[in-house]
Structures are given as C-alpha cells and as structure tokens.
mmCIF file of C-alpha atoms and ligand atoms in Angstrom:
data_model
loop_
_atom_site.group_PDB
_atom_site.id
_atom_site.type_symbol
_atom_site.label_atom_id
_atom_site.label_comp_id
_atom_site.label_asym_id
_atom_site.label_seq_id
_atom_site.Cartn_x
_atom_site.Cartn_y
_atom_site.Cartn_z
ATOM 1 C CA MET A 7 3.852 21.889 22.691
ATOM 2 C CA ALA A 8 6.765 21.422 25.097
ATOM 3 C CA SER A 9 7.273 17.788 25.987
ATOM 4 C CA SER A 10 9.470 15.988 28.463
ATOM 5 C CA THR A 11 11.280 12.932 27.142
ATOM 6 C CA ALA A 12 13.781 10.392 28.406
ATOM 7 C CA ARG A 13 16.508 12.671 27.065
ATOM 8 C CA GLY A 14 15.338 15.534 29.300
ATOM 9 C CA GLU A 15 13.394 18.735 28.834
ATOM 10 C CA GLN A 16 12.905 19.720 25.226
ATOM 11 C CA LYS A 17 12.483 23.259 24.041
ATOM 12 C CA PRO A 18 9.100 23.980 22.504
ATOM 13 C CA SER A 19 9.389 23.846 18.734
ATOM 14 C CA ILE A 20 7.116 26.112 16.791
ATOM 15 C CA ILE A 21 6.963 25.718 13.042
ATOM 16 C CA GLN A 22 5.807 28.982 11.566
ATOM 17 C CA MET A 23 4.242 28.921 8.113
ATOM 18 C CA SER A 24 5.383 31.917 6.100
ATOM 19 C CA ASP A 25 2.957 34.377 4.502
ATOM 20 C CA LYS A 26 4.257 33.291 1.104
ATOM 21 C CA ARG A 27 1.897 31.139 -0.905
ATOM 22 C CA SER A 28 3.289 28.905 -3.647
ATOM 23 C CA GLU A 29 1.035 26.845 -5.861
ATOM 24 C CA ILE A 30 1.488 23.064 -5.783
ATOM 25 C CA SER A 31 0.813 23.064 -9.524
ATOM 26 C CA GLN A 32 4.249 24.712 -9.993
ATOM 27 C CA LEU A 33 5.837 21.465 -8.803
ATOM 28 C CA GLY A 34 3.490 18.791 -10.106
ATOM 29 C CA GLU A 35 3.132 15.380 -8.412
ATOM 30 C CA PHE A 36 6.735 14.236 -8.773
ATOM 31 C CA GLY A 37 8.145 17.676 -7.936
ATOM 32 C CA LEU A 38 6.020 17.735 -4.788
ATOM 33 C CA ILE A 39 7.266 14.275 -3.740
ATOM 34 C CA ASP A 40 10.878 15.470 -4.266
ATOM 35 C CA HIS A 41 10.100 18.642 -2.315
ATOM 36 C CA ILE A 42 8.746 16.566 0.610
ATOM 37 C CA SER A 43 11.468 13.939 0.548
ATOM 38 C CA GLU A 44 14.483 16.282 0.442
ATOM 39 C CA LYS A 45 13.856 17.186 4.094
ATOM 40 C CA PHE A 46 14.184 13.561 5.233
ATOM 41 C CA SER A 47 17.140 11.231 5.472
ATOM 42 C CA PRO A 48 17.133 7.661 6.847
ATOM 43 C CA LYS A 49 18.166 7.172 10.484
ATOM 44 C CA ASN A 50 18.046 3.360 10.556
ATOM 45 C CA THR A 51 20.627 1.285 8.736
ATOM 46 C CA ASN A 52 17.991 -1.270 7.767
ATOM 47 C CA SER A 53 16.136 1.373 5.676
ATOM 48 C CA VAL A 54 17.833 0.279 2.454
ATOM 49 C CA LYS A 55 15.633 2.299 0.087
ATOM 50 C CA GLY A 56 13.233 5.031 1.126
ATOM 51 C CA ILE A 57 11.225 7.359 -1.084
ATOM 52 C CA GLY A 58 11.749 7.096 -4.813
ATOM 53 C CA ASP A 59 11.004 3.605 -6.047
ATOM 54 C CA ASP A 60 7.888 1.434 -6.445
ATOM 55 C CA ALA A 61 8.319 0.191 -2.879
ATOM 56 C CA ALA A 62 10.500 0.937 0.112
ATOM 57 C CA VAL A 63 13.099 -1.732 0.931
ATOM 58 C CA ILE A 64 13.762 -2.719 4.548
ATOM 59 C CA SER A 65 16.512 -5.195 5.256
ATOM 60 C CA ALA A 66 15.405 -8.131 7.441
ATOM 61 C CA GLY A 67 18.011 -10.872 7.671
ATOM 62 C CA ASP A 68 18.748 -12.523 4.313
ATOM 63 C CA ASP A 69 15.532 -11.146 2.879
ATOM 64 C CA CYS A 70 14.208 -7.653 2.465
ATOM 65 C CA ILE A 71 10.714 -6.495 3.269
ATOM 66 C CA LEU A 72 9.087 -4.353 0.570
ATOM 67 C CA ILE A 73 6.442 -1.761 1.443
ATOM 68 C CA SER A 74 4.215 0.168 -0.946
ATOM 69 C CA THR A 75 1.122 2.356 -0.504
ATOM 70 C CA ASP A 76 -1.441 3.533 -3.046
ATOM 71 C CA MET A 77 -4.578 5.549 -2.445
ATOM 72 C CA LEU A 78 -7.688 5.643 -4.634
ATOM 73 C CA VAL A 79 -9.994 8.650 -4.268
ATOM 74 C CA GLU A 80 -13.554 8.820 -5.599
ATOM 75 C CA GLY A 81 -13.873 11.477 -8.294
ATOM 76 C CA ILE A 82 -10.123 11.395 -8.966
ATOM 77 C CA HIS A 83 -9.252 7.728 -9.537
ATOM 78 C CA PHE A 84 -12.663 6.180 -10.018
ATOM 79 C CA ASP A 85 -16.261 7.003 -10.844
ATOM 80 C CA LEU A 86 -18.859 4.733 -9.248
ATOM 81 C CA ALA A 87 -21.292 5.599 -12.058
ATOM 82 C CA TYR A 88 -19.567 2.910 -14.116
ATOM 83 C CA THR A 89 -17.210 1.163 -11.699
ATOM 84 C CA PRO A 90 -18.649 -1.945 -10.030
ATOM 85 C CA ILE A 91 -17.530 -1.525 -6.437
ATOM 86 C CA GLN A 92 -16.226 -5.120 -6.146
ATOM 87 C CA HIS A 93 -13.928 -4.463 -9.132
ATOM 88 C CA LEU A 94 -12.716 -1.351 -7.350
ATOM 89 C CA GLY A 95 -11.771 -3.463 -4.333
ATOM 90 C CA TYR A 96 -9.917 -5.881 -6.600
ATOM 91 C CA LYS A 97 -8.105 -3.072 -8.437
ATOM 92 C CA ALA A 98 -7.063 -1.337 -5.204
ATOM 93 C CA VAL A 99 -5.240 -4.526 -4.166
ATOM 94 C CA ALA A 100 -3.862 -5.283 -7.647
ATOM 95 C CA VAL A 101 -2.204 -1.862 -8.049
ATOM 96 C CA ASN A 102 -0.333 -2.330 -4.759
ATOM 97 C CA VAL A 103 0.686 -5.904 -5.530
ATOM 98 C CA SER A 104 1.935 -4.550 -8.877
ATOM 99 C CA ASP A 105 4.344 -2.171 -7.095
ATOM 100 C CA ILE A 106 5.788 -5.115 -5.125
ATOM 101 C CA ALA A 107 6.151 -7.110 -8.381
ATOM 102 C CA ALA A 108 7.953 -4.083 -9.875
ATOM 103 C CA MET A 109 10.665 -4.603 -7.228
ATOM 104 C CA ASN A 110 10.878 -8.272 -8.330
ATOM 105 C CA GLY A 111 9.286 -9.269 -5.015
ATOM 106 C CA VAL A 112 6.291 -11.264 -3.862
ATOM 107 C CA ALA A 113 3.472 -9.564 -1.933
ATOM 108 C CA GLU A 114 2.430 -11.327 1.274
ATOM 109 C CA GLN A 115 0.237 -8.985 3.342
ATOM 110 C CA ILE A 116 -1.940 -5.914 2.876
ATOM 111 C CA THR A 117 -3.571 -3.385 5.162
ATOM 112 C CA VAL A 118 -6.711 -1.641 3.919
ATOM 113 C CA SER A 119 -7.880 1.776 5.095
ATOM 114 C CA ILE A 120 -11.210 3.212 4.016
ATOM 115 C CA ALA A 121 -13.027 6.511 4.472
ATOM 116 C CA LEU A 122 -16.780 6.303 3.791
ATOM 117 C CA SER A 123 -19.624 8.800 3.611
ATOM 118 C CA ASN A 124 -23.202 7.868 4.613
ATOM 119 C CA ARG A 125 -23.958 7.327 0.915
ATOM 120 C CA PHE A 126 -22.460 3.840 1.338
ATOM 121 C CA SER A 127 -24.446 0.905 2.716
ATOM 122 C CA ILE A 128 -23.224 -2.240 4.443
ATOM 123 C CA GLU A 129 -23.964 -4.059 1.169
ATOM 124 C CA ALA A 130 -21.653 -1.674 -0.704
ATOM 125 C CA VAL A 131 -18.893 -2.266 1.850
ATOM 126 C CA ASP A 132 -19.475 -6.026 1.527
ATOM 127 C CA ALA A 133 -19.135 -5.788 -2.249
ATOM 128 C CA LEU A 134 -15.930 -3.739 -1.925
ATOM 129 C CA TYR A 135 -14.457 -6.341 0.423
ATOM 130 C CA ALA A 136 -15.621 -9.202 -1.809
ATOM 131 C CA GLY A 137 -13.362 -7.711 -4.481
ATOM 132 C CA ILE A 138 -10.541 -7.230 -1.978
ATOM 133 C CA ASN A 139 -10.962 -10.840 -0.847
ATOM 134 C CA SER A 140 -10.949 -12.120 -4.406
ATOM 135 C CA ALA A 141 -7.659 -10.304 -5.055
ATOM 136 C CA CYS A 142 -6.228 -11.641 -1.767
ATOM 137 C CA GLU A 143 -7.058 -15.174 -2.959
ATOM 138 C CA ASN A 144 -5.660 -14.603 -6.416
ATOM 139 C CA TYR A 145 -2.401 -12.994 -5.309
ATOM 140 C CA LYS A 146 -2.090 -15.128 -2.139
ATOM 141 C CA VAL A 147 -1.906 -12.146 0.233
ATOM 142 C CA ASP A 148 -3.358 -11.780 3.711
ATOM 143 C CA LEU A 149 -5.421 -8.841 4.891
ATOM 144 C CA VAL A 150 -3.799 -8.080 8.256
ATOM 145 C CA GLY A 151 -5.200 -4.698 9.280
ATOM 146 C CA GLY A 152 -6.229 -1.223 8.263
ATOM 147 C CA ASP A 153 -8.312 1.701 9.437
ATOM 148 C CA THR A 154 -11.927 2.787 9.042
ATOM 149 C CA THR A 155 -13.156 6.349 9.201
ATOM 150 C CA SER A 156 -15.846 8.635 7.820
ATOM 151 C CA SER A 157 -15.602 11.056 4.948
ATOM 152 C CA VAL A 158 -17.774 14.004 3.926
ATOM 153 C CA SER A 159 -17.564 13.397 0.219
ATOM 154 C CA GLY A 160 -17.263 9.893 -1.053
ATOM 155 C CA LEU A 161 -15.002 6.922 -0.815
ATOM 156 C CA ILE A 162 -11.255 6.800 -0.262
ATOM 157 C CA ILE A 163 -9.319 3.533 -0.218
ATOM 158 C CA SER A 164 -5.690 3.390 0.815
ATOM 159 C CA ILE A 165 -3.890 0.061 0.683
ATOM 160 C CA THR A 166 -0.406 -0.788 1.859
ATOM 161 C CA ALA A 167 1.196 -3.958 0.560
ATOM 162 C CA LEU A 168 4.071 -5.745 2.256
ATOM 163 C CA GLY A 169 6.226 -8.093 0.246
ATOM 164 C CA ARG A 170 9.463 -9.969 0.371
ATOM 165 C CA ALA A 171 12.473 -10.475 -1.882
ATOM 166 C CA LYS A 172 16.059 -11.642 -1.630
ATOM 167 C CA LYS A 173 18.380 -8.631 -1.454
ATOM 168 C CA GLU A 174 20.235 -9.664 -4.626
ATOM 169 C CA ASN A 175 17.021 -10.074 -6.627
ATOM 170 C CA ILE A 176 15.519 -6.644 -5.926
ATOM 171 C CA THR A 177 15.151 -4.479 -9.019
ATOM 172 C CA TYR A 178 15.416 -0.719 -8.595
ATOM 173 C CA ARG A 179 14.544 2.041 -11.017
ATOM 174 C CA SER A 180 18.215 3.017 -10.886
ATOM 175 C CA GLY A 181 19.908 -0.110 -12.302
ATOM 176 C CA ALA A 182 19.600 0.348 -16.082
ATOM 177 C CA LYS A 183 22.938 0.353 -17.911
ATOM 178 C CA VAL A 184 24.072 1.668 -21.278
ATOM 179 C CA ASN A 185 23.225 -0.875 -24.042
ATOM 180 C CA ASP A 186 20.590 -2.693 -21.955
ATOM 181 C CA ILE A 187 17.416 -3.533 -23.819
ATOM 182 C CA ILE A 188 14.067 -2.397 -22.523
ATOM 183 C CA CYS A 189 11.094 -4.779 -22.326
ATOM 184 C CA VAL A 190 7.420 -4.454 -21.548
ATOM 185 C CA THR A 191 5.244 -7.394 -20.511
ATOM 186 C CA GLY A 192 2.046 -6.622 -22.432
ATOM 187 C CA ASP A 193 0.101 -4.197 -24.584
ATOM 188 C CA LEU A 194 -0.239 -0.531 -23.640
ATOM 189 C CA GLY A 195 -2.989 2.061 -23.913
ATOM 190 C CA ALA A 196 -5.957 -0.312 -23.566
ATOM 191 C CA ALA A 197 -6.832 0.767 -20.010
ATOM 192 C CA PHE A 198 -6.872 4.412 -21.106
ATOM 193 C CA MET A 199 -9.112 3.589 -24.090
ATOM 194 C CA GLY A 200 -11.380 1.616 -21.745
ATOM 195 C CA LEU A 201 -11.743 4.756 -19.653
ATOM 196 C CA GLN A 202 -12.634 6.813 -22.758
ATOM 197 C CA VAL A 203 -15.340 4.285 -23.676
ATOM 198 C CA LEU A 204 -16.779 4.288 -20.144
ATOM 199 C CA GLU A 205 -16.798 8.106 -20.008
ATOM 200 C CA ARG A 206 -18.543 8.272 -23.378
ATOM 201 C CA GLU A 207 -21.189 5.744 -22.363
ATOM 202 C CA LYS A 208 -21.754 7.689 -19.139
ATOM 203 C CA GLN A 209 -22.452 10.852 -21.161
ATOM 204 C CA VAL A 210 -24.804 8.911 -23.452
ATOM 205 C CA TYR A 211 -26.653 7.577 -20.391
ATOM 206 C CA ILE A 212 -26.898 11.060 -18.826
ATOM 207 C CA SER A 213 -28.437 12.479 -22.015
ATOM 208 C CA ASP A 214 -30.866 9.523 -22.362
ATOM 209 C CA PRO A 215 -31.243 7.072 -19.447
ATOM 210 C CA ASN A 216 -33.174 4.667 -21.717
ATOM 211 C CA MET A 217 -30.099 4.080 -23.864
ATOM 212 C CA GLN A 218 -28.362 0.789 -23.124
ATOM 213 C CA PRO A 219 -24.569 1.021 -22.846
ATOM 214 C CA ASN A 220 -22.829 -0.351 -25.897
ATOM 215 C CA ILE A 221 -19.578 -1.777 -24.631
ATOM 216 C CA GLU A 222 -19.517 -5.370 -25.927
ATOM 217 C CA LYS A 223 -17.006 -4.515 -28.640
ATOM 218 C CA TYR A 224 -14.812 -2.828 -26.052
ATOM 219 C CA GLU A 225 -14.897 -5.583 -23.444
ATOM 220 C CA TYR A 226 -11.106 -6.052 -23.356
ATOM 221 C CA LEU A 227 -10.479 -2.307 -22.970
ATOM 222 C CA VAL A 228 -13.074 -1.865 -20.228
ATOM 223 C CA GLY A 229 -11.697 -4.923 -18.409
ATOM 224 C CA ARG A 230 -8.187 -3.459 -18.544
ATOM 225 C CA GLN A 231 -9.501 -0.273 -16.945
ATOM 226 C CA LEU A 232 -11.859 -1.700 -14.329
ATOM 227 C CA ARG A 233 -10.107 -4.881 -13.284
ATOM 228 C CA PRO A 234 -6.385 -4.786 -14.042
ATOM 229 C CA GLU A 235 -4.127 -7.641 -13.005
ATOM 230 C CA ALA A 236 -0.724 -7.279 -11.375
ATOM 231 C CA ARG A 237 1.919 -9.191 -13.370
ATOM 232 C CA THR A 238 3.030 -11.379 -10.485
ATOM 233 C CA ASP A 239 3.473 -14.207 -13.030
ATOM 234 C CA ILE A 240 6.430 -12.336 -14.548
ATOM 235 C CA VAL A 241 8.333 -12.354 -11.244
ATOM 236 C CA PHE A 242 8.133 -16.162 -11.222
ATOM 237 C CA ASP A 243 8.874 -16.453 -14.969
ATOM 238 C CA LEU A 244 11.995 -14.303 -14.627
ATOM 239 C CA ARG A 245 13.168 -16.346 -11.667
ATOM 240 C CA GLU A 246 12.545 -19.619 -13.505
ATOM 241 C CA ALA A 247 14.393 -18.363 -16.583
ATOM 242 C CA GLY A 248 17.295 -17.206 -14.390
ATOM 243 C CA VAL A 249 16.898 -13.632 -15.661
ATOM 244 C CA GLN A 250 17.719 -10.758 -13.333
ATOM 245 C CA PRO A 251 16.462 -7.449 -14.796
ATOM 246 C CA SER A 252 18.845 -4.539 -14.246
ATOM 247 C CA SER A 253 15.924 -2.210 -13.497
ATOM 248 C CA MET A 254 12.145 -2.490 -13.295
ATOM 249 C CA ILE A 255 9.046 -0.326 -12.753
ATOM 250 C CA ASP A 256 5.317 -0.919 -13.219
ATOM 251 C CA ILE A 257 3.323 1.155 -15.671
ATOM 252 C CA SER A 258 0.801 3.130 -13.643
ATOM 253 C CA ASP A 259 1.279 6.617 -15.100
ATOM 254 C CA GLY A 260 2.135 5.658 -18.690
ATOM 255 C CA LEU A 261 5.132 4.330 -20.617
ATOM 256 C CA ALA A 262 6.668 7.780 -21.196
ATOM 257 C CA SER A 263 6.550 8.721 -17.521
ATOM 258 C CA GLU A 264 7.962 5.356 -16.361
ATOM 259 C CA LEU A 265 10.764 5.441 -18.945
ATOM 260 C CA PHE A 266 11.623 8.890 -17.643
ATOM 261 C CA HIS A 267 11.863 7.517 -14.061
ATOM 262 C CA ILE A 268 14.215 4.724 -15.178
ATOM 263 C CA ALA A 269 16.337 7.109 -17.276
ATOM 264 C CA LYS A 270 16.570 9.742 -14.539
ATOM 265 C CA ASN A 271 17.288 7.279 -11.722
ATOM 266 C CA SER A 272 19.780 5.252 -13.777
ATOM 267 C CA GLY A 273 21.532 8.216 -15.353
ATOM 268 C CA VAL A 274 21.028 6.855 -18.880
ATOM 269 C CA GLY A 275 19.178 7.903 -21.983
ATOM 270 C CA ILE A 276 16.549 5.611 -23.493
ATOM 271 C CA ARG A 277 15.665 5.158 -27.141
ATOM 272 C CA ILE A 278 12.409 3.447 -28.043
ATOM 273 C CA TYR A 279 11.042 2.508 -31.460
ATOM 274 C CA ASP A 280 7.424 3.420 -32.124
ATOM 275 C CA ASP A 281 6.798 0.333 -34.276
ATOM 276 C CA LYS A 282 7.898 -1.898 -31.366
ATOM 277 C CA ILE A 283 5.420 -0.522 -28.827
ATOM 278 C CA PRO A 284 2.746 -3.193 -28.270
ATOM 279 C CA ILE A 285 -0.774 -1.888 -28.890
ATOM 280 C CA ASP A 286 -3.824 -4.157 -28.893
ATOM 281 C CA ASN A 287 -5.831 -4.089 -32.163
ATOM 282 C CA VAL A 288 -9.097 -3.018 -30.543
ATOM 283 C CA ALA A 289 -7.255 -0.322 -28.541
ATOM 284 C CA PHE A 290 -5.698 0.934 -31.785
ATOM 285 C CA GLU A 291 -9.026 1.014 -33.650
ATOM 286 C CA THR A 292 -10.826 2.611 -30.720
ATOM 287 C CA ALA A 293 -8.192 5.349 -30.460
ATOM 288 C CA VAL A 294 -8.732 6.140 -34.145
ATOM 289 C CA GLU A 295 -12.516 6.116 -33.565
ATOM 290 C CA PHE A 296 -12.005 8.687 -30.786
ATOM 291 C CA ASN A 297 -9.723 10.816 -33.005
ATOM 292 C CA LEU A 298 -6.778 10.041 -30.744
ATOM 293 C CA ASP A 299 -3.276 9.015 -31.770
ATOM 294 C CA PRO A 300 -2.888 5.343 -30.691
ATOM 295 C CA LEU A 301 0.812 5.905 -29.974
ATOM 296 C CA THR A 302 0.080 8.843 -27.679
ATOM 297 C CA CYS A 303 -2.457 6.658 -25.828
ATOM 298 C CA ALA A 304 0.156 3.912 -25.398
ATOM 299 C CA LEU A 305 2.826 6.384 -24.271
ATOM 300 C CA ASN A 306 0.753 8.511 -21.922
ATOM 301 C CA GLY A 307 -2.457 6.624 -21.132
ATOM 302 C CA GLY A 308 -1.355 4.833 -17.982
ATOM 303 C CA GLU A 309 -2.977 2.254 -15.707
ATOM 304 C CA ASP A 310 -1.831 -0.687 -17.820
ATOM 305 C CA TYR A 311 -0.001 -2.202 -14.820
ATOM 306 C CA GLU A 312 2.392 -4.030 -17.108
ATOM 307 C CA LEU A 313 5.995 -4.315 -15.962
ATOM 308 C CA LEU A 314 8.711 -2.361 -17.747
ATOM 309 C CA PHE A 315 12.233 -3.681 -17.244
ATOM 310 C CA THR A 316 15.720 -3.539 -18.658
ATOM 311 C CA ILE A 317 18.054 -6.483 -19.172
ATOM 312 C CA SER A 318 21.669 -6.673 -20.172
HETATM 313 P P1 ADP B 9 4.059 4.520 -7.851
HETATM 314 O O1 ADP B 9 3.502 5.200 -9.073
HETATM 315 O O2 ADP B 9 5.000 3.404 -8.161
HETATM 316 O O3 ADP B 9 2.991 4.128 -6.852
HETATM 317 P P2 ADP B 9 4.576 7.102 -6.791
HETATM 318 O O4 ADP B 9 4.897 7.943 -7.984
HETATM 319 O O5 ADP B 9 3.207 7.152 -6.218
HETATM 320 O O6 ADP B 9 4.981 5.598 -7.125
HETATM 321 O O7 ADP B 9 5.592 7.422 -5.621
HETATM 322 C C1 ADP B 9 6.979 7.544 -5.876
HETATM 323 C C2 ADP B 9 7.718 7.478 -4.560
HETATM 324 O O8 ADP B 9 7.346 8.566 -3.714
HETATM 325 C C3 ADP B 9 7.448 6.227 -3.741
HETATM 326 O O9 ADP B 9 8.654 5.858 -3.108
HETATM 327 C C4 ADP B 9 6.426 6.689 -2.720
HETATM 328 O O10 ADP B 9 6.479 5.907 -1.536
HETATM 329 C C5 ADP B 9 6.884 8.108 -2.454
HETATM 330 N N1 ADP B 9 5.817 9.025 -1.993
HETATM 331 C C6 ADP B 9 4.704 9.389 -2.673
HETATM 332 N N2 ADP B 9 3.974 10.281 -1.982
HETATM 333 C C7 ADP B 9 4.634 10.485 -0.811
HETATM 334 C C8 ADP B 9 4.395 11.288 0.344
HETATM 335 N N3 ADP B 9 3.304 12.066 0.425
HETATM 336 N N4 ADP B 9 5.298 11.248 1.357
HETATM 337 C C9 ADP B 9 6.382 10.450 1.279
HETATM 338 N N5 ADP B 9 6.677 9.672 0.209
HETATM 339 C C10 ADP B 9 5.814 9.680 -0.820
HETATM 340 MG MG1 MG B 10 4.829 1.787 -9.406
#
C-alpha cells in the first residue's frame, strides 16, 4: 500500500513472490536463520550484537541490555500427555534465562506470550502461570508483559527475557582462542534420556491404561527433561572467582551443535576427549538399556541447559 510519511510521498512497494518453490528442509534451522538474517543490517549504533548469539546485545550506558526469545510449541517441544503444565511454565522461563546466562548476564524481566485453544481451562492457565511464577521467584525476574491469543491446535508459549551485563563481561560465541580449554558445567545427555523414558511410558500407557508408569529409577533423567534449571549460579561463581570466559553458549541443541557454533563463530577448531565428557551414571545405564550409545546421547541429545565455555 502507498503511504505518506514525514519524508514525503513514498512509492508503493510490491514484493512479488516468485513461482519458484524451495524447500526449507534444504537449509535446516540454522541455514534458514542465516538466510533470513543476511538481508538485515543494524541501523542503530547501540545494536551491538544482533542475530547470531544466545541473546542480542543493546548498549545502554555503562551496561548492556541482553534480549533473548524462545518459543515452545505443543507437539514439537512438549507433549502434555506426560508434561505437568506447571513444569512447562517453569521450563519456558528457565530456557530463556539460560540464554541470558550464556552471555554472562543476569536476567531481570520477561514477557510471556501464549496462544491457547479451547481445550485449555482457566485452571490449566493458572497451573502454567504458577510454574512461570515459581521460575520468576527462583531467578528473580519480573513478568512485565506479553500477549494472549487463540490457537486452533494446542498451546504455544513464547517468552522473551531481558537481562543486563557490563560490556566487558559479555561472553560471545565468537571469543574462543587457540589453546583455550573448553568447560561444561554439568552432565550431558540426561534430559534426552528422560525424554526417551517418558515416550516409552506413554506408549506403555496407550497399550494398557491400567499400567502404572515406572519412572522412579529414572527420576533424575525425567527431572532434567521436564524441569531444567538455568545455570545462573555459574555467572555469579565466575564473577566471584574473577574468571572471564573467552566464549560461552548454553546447551539447548546438544554439545556437538554448540561446539560447532563456538568453532564457527570463533574461527577455531575444537578437540574434545570422549572420556572427559560428563555423563551421569543413570543416564549411561539407561542409554545402554535403550540400545543407544551414551556418548551419542551426550553429544546430540540436547536440552541439558548446562553452560559451555572456553577459558584461556
Ligand atoms: P538459542 O538456541 O541460543 O536460543 P537459536 O539457535 O534459537 O539460539 O537462535 C540463534 C540466533 O538466531 C539468535 O540470535 C536468535 O535471536 C536468531 N533468530 C532465530 N530465529 C530468528 C528469526 N526467525 N528471525 C530473526 N532472528 C532469529
Ligand atoms: Mg542458547
């Protein structure tokens, strides 16, 4: 549509989609993000870091504001057959706070946007927000806004976290140097094994609803999947120890994928040692029980929300 602005009459701009059809699967998630982002460049000098890290960095005086968004979609990121909805609320906050921690910053505010179908009751919404509230208490963040709309098929939660850090303390994916050592803050693969257990118990329940789920032995794994914690403690520990990581990222997609981001953004190669990768005993045994390679689960499982960082 033609519009008149303060700068005068503007010509109508029509963006014509071509007849060509290219599959998104050719690009994959990261390729698609690159494809989107290459058409944009920052226009404001305070946009210090845009697309491409765990959070955007906006300069604001001595400090920088950090901004990160994550969306959880029913059927893709969670299954309400085995996910208590209050845990889902908690997790949706934790995964965003984790991205702020990955920049070596402290989260302060969140906005929460939800799309709901008529399958959801007020009680369900209350339970979701009880989880959100519990995470707000735990991570000391304030819910300051959001959006509410309807959906035809299930629940979508999108949370944006705002955080703060001193410019000199911010850790980017791009800062790793040759001869740095790479560290991870906890064990890997347990959240993925928790998901395998929950999926198995769901199938058992579908085939016989009288069967009681047997998850006691797997409590740690299921907890890692359903109610992960953001490692905000590490940001304070690093500060207290006077350690400034050269690069940092949180592990949402899996160790291998996050190492690749650090390597690519820093222009370095990374060597890891399989016997040094931390795997919880129950996660290891459960992987074997499921005929899976424990190392593959630790490398590619994802959703551990541990921090991965390099230090000189
Ligand atoms: P993370 O796993 O840490 O949440 P993502 O892989 O989701 O990070 O995103 C990587 C980067 O791409 C981030 O800077 C994010 O803000 C950006 N990004 C993701 N999707 C889009 C999009 N649709 N448009 C613009 N930027 C995006
Ligand atoms: Mg991240």
